[in-house]
Short mmCIF file of C-alpha atoms and ligand atoms in Angstrom, two decimals:
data_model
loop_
_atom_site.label_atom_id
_atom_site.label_comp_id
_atom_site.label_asym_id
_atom_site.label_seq_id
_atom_site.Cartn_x
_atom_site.Cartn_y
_atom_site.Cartn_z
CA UNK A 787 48.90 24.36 1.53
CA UNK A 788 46.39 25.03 -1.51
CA UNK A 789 44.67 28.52 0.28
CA UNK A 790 42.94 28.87 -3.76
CA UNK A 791 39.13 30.25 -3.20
CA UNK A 792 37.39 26.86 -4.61
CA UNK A 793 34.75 27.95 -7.30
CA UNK A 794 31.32 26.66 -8.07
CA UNK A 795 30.71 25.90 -11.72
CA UNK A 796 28.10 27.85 -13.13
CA UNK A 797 26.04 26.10 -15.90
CA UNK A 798 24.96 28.65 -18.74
CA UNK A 799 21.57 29.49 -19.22
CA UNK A 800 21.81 28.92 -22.65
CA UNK A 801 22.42 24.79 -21.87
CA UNK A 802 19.57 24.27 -19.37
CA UNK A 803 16.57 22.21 -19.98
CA UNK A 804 13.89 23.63 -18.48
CA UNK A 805 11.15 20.61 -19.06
CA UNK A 806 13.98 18.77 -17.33
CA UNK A 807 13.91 21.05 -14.51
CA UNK A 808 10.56 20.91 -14.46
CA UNK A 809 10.47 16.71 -14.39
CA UNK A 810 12.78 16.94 -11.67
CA UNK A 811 10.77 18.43 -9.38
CA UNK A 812 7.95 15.89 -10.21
CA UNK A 813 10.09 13.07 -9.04
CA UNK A 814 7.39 12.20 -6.10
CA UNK A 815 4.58 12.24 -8.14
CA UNK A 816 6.23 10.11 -10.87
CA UNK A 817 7.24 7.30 -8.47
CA UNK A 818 3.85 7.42 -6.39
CA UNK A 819 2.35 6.99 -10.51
CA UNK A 820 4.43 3.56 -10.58
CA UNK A 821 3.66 2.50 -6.63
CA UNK A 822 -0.06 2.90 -7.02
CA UNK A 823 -0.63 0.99 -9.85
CA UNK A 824 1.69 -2.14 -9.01
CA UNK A 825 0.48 -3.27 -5.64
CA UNK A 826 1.39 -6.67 -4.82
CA UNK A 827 -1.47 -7.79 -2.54
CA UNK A 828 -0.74 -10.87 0.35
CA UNK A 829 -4.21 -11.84 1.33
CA UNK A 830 -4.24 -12.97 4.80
CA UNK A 831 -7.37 -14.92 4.69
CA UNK A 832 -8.78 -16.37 7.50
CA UNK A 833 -13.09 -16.09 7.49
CA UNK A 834 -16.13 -16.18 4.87
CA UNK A 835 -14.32 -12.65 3.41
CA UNK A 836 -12.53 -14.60 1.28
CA UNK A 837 -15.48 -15.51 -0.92
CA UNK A 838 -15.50 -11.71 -1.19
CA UNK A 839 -12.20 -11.53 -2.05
CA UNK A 840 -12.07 -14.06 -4.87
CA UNK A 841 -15.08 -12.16 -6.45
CA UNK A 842 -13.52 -8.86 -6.69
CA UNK A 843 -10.47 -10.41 -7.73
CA UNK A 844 -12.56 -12.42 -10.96
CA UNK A 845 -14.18 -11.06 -13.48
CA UNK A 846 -16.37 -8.59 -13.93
CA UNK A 847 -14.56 -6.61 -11.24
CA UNK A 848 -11.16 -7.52 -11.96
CA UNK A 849 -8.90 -5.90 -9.78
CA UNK A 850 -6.10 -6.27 -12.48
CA UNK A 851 -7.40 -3.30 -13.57
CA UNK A 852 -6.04 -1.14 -11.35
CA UNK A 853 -2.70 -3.13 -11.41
CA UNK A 854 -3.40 -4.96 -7.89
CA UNK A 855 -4.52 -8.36 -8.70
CA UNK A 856 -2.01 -10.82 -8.53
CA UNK A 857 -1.51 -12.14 -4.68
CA UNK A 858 1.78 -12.42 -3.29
CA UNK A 859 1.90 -15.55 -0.78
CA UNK A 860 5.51 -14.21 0.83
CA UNK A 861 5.25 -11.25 2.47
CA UNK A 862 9.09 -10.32 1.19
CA UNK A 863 6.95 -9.55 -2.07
CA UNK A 864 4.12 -8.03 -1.21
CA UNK A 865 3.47 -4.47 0.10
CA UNK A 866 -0.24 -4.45 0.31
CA UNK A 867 -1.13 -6.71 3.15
CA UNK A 868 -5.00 -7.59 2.91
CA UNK A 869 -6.49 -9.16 5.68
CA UNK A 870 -10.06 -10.64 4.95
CA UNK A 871 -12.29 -12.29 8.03
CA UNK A 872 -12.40 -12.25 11.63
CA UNK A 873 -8.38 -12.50 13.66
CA UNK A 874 -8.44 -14.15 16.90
CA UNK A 875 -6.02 -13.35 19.65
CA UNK A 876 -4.08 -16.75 18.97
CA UNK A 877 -3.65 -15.07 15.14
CA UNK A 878 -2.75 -11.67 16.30
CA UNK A 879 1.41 -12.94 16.58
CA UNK A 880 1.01 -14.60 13.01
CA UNK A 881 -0.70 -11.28 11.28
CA UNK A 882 2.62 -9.30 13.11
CA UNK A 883 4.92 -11.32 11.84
CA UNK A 884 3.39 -11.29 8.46
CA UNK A 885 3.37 -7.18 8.22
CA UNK A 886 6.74 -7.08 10.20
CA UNK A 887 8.86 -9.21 7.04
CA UNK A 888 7.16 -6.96 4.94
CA UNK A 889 8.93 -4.24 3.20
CA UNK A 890 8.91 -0.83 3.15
CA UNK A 891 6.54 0.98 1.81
CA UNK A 892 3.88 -1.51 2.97
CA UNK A 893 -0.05 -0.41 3.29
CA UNK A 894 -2.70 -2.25 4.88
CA UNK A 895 -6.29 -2.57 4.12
CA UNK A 896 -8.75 -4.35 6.81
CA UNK A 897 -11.19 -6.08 4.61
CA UNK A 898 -15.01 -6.53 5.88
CA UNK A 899 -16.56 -5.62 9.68
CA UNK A 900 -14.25 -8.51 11.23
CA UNK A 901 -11.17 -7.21 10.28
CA UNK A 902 -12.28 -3.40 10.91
CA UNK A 903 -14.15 -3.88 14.36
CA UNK A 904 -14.39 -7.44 14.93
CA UNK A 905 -17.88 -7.84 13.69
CA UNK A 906 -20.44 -9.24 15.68
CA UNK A 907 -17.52 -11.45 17.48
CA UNK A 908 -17.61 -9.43 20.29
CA UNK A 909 -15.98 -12.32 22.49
CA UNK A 910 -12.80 -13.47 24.15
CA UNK A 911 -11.40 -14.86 21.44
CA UNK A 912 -11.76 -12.57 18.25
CA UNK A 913 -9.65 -9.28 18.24
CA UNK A 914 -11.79 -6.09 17.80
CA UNK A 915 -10.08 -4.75 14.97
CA UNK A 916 -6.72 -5.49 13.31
CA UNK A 917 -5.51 -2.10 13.79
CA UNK A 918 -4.82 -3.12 17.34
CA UNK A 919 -2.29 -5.50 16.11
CA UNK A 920 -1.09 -3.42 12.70
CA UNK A 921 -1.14 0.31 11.45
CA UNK A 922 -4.26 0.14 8.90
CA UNK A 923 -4.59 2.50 6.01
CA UNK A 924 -7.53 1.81 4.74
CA UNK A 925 -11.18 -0.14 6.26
CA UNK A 926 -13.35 -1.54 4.28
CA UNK A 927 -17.01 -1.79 5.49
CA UNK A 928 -19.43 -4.61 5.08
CA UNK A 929 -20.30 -8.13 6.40
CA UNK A 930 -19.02 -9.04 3.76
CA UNK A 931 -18.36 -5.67 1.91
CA UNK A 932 -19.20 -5.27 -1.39
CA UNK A 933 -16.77 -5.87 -4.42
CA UNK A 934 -17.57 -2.14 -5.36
CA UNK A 935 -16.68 -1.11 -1.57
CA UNK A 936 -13.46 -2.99 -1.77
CA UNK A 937 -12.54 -1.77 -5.64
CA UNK A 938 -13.66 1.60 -4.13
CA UNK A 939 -11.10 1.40 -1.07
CA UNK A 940 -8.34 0.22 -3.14
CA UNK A 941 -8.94 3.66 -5.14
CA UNK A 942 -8.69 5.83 -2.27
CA UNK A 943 -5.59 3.82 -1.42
CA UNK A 944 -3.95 5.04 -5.10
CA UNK A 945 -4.83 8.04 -4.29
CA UNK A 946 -3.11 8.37 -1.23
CA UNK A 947 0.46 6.46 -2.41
CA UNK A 948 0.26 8.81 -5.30
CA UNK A 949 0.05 12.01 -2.80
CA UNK A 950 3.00 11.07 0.05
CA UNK A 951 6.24 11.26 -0.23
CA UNK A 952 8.68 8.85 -1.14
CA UNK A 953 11.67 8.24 0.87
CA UNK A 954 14.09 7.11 -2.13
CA UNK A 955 13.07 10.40 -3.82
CA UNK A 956 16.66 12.18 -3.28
CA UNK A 957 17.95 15.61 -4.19
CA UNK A 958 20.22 13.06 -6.56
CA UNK A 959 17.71 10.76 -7.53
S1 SF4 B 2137 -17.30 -9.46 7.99
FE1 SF4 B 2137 -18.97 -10.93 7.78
S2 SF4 B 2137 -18.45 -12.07 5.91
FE2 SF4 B 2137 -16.58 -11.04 6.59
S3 SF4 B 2137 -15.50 -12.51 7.89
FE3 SF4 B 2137 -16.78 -11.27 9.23
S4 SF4 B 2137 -18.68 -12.45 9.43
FE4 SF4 B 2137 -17.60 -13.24 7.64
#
């Protein structure tokens, strides 16, 4: 039996990189960088939101801008899942299925006071907010909200993919 003391290679100083070091232990911020600004929206549209929603997605406000403009209709390719207007209880099933065939990461933004609260709806049949049927990351106010409110939202959105941690971020990634 081999009983020789196995020995850990020692790199020299004198061949380290330190900016590589350094990048390396930037790794999360570099891959939040690429997640915030390609965001694959699937709009699940169901109420008068959606006029909203086609505004902030033309010009002038453009959503393109901040790399989240072009709508995914599969949720397989999407991983922001918008939902615009007023869900009714015989939706709820449909808007889980839609965020469960999602992939991970996936965010969620509730888009106007329907989607946040229910709205005005407060009756049998509309739910009182989407985040009783789905995590939500971020509301957006408004009946409808504003395209500035919703360009606004999808900014504090960035902000917060850029800040968490990333899962495929490895010690040998
Ligand atoms: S928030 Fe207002 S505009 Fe939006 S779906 Fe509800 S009623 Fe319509």
């Amino acid at each position: 039996m081999d009983v020789t003391p196995r020995t850990i290679p020692i790199v020299p100083s004198s061949t380290r990189n330190p900016a590589l070091e350094y990048l390396t232990t930037k790794k999360d911020e570099f891959v939040g960088w690429a997640r915030k600004f390609s965001l694959f929206p699937y709009p699940f549209v169901t109420a008068c939101c959606a006029m909203e929603f086609m505004a902030v997605s033309s010009t002038p406000y453009d959503t393109d801008r901040f790399g989240a403009a072009l709508p995914r209709f599969s949720p397989r390719q999407s991983d922001l899942l918008m939902v615009v207007g007023t869900v009714t209880h015989k939706q709820a099933p449909i808007l889980r299925k839609v965020y469960e065939q999602m992939c991970e990461p996936k965010w969620v933004m509730a888009f106007g006071a329907c989607a946040t609260s229910g709205g005005f709806y407060q009756n049998y049949a509309a739910v009182a907010g989407i985040d009783r049927i789905v995590p939500v990351d971020v509301y957006v106010p408004g009946c409808p909200p504003r395209p500035e409110t919703v360009i606004d939202a999808i900014m504090q959105l960035q902000d917060r993919i850029a800040r968490q941690r990333h899962p495929i971020v490895t010690r040998n990634f």
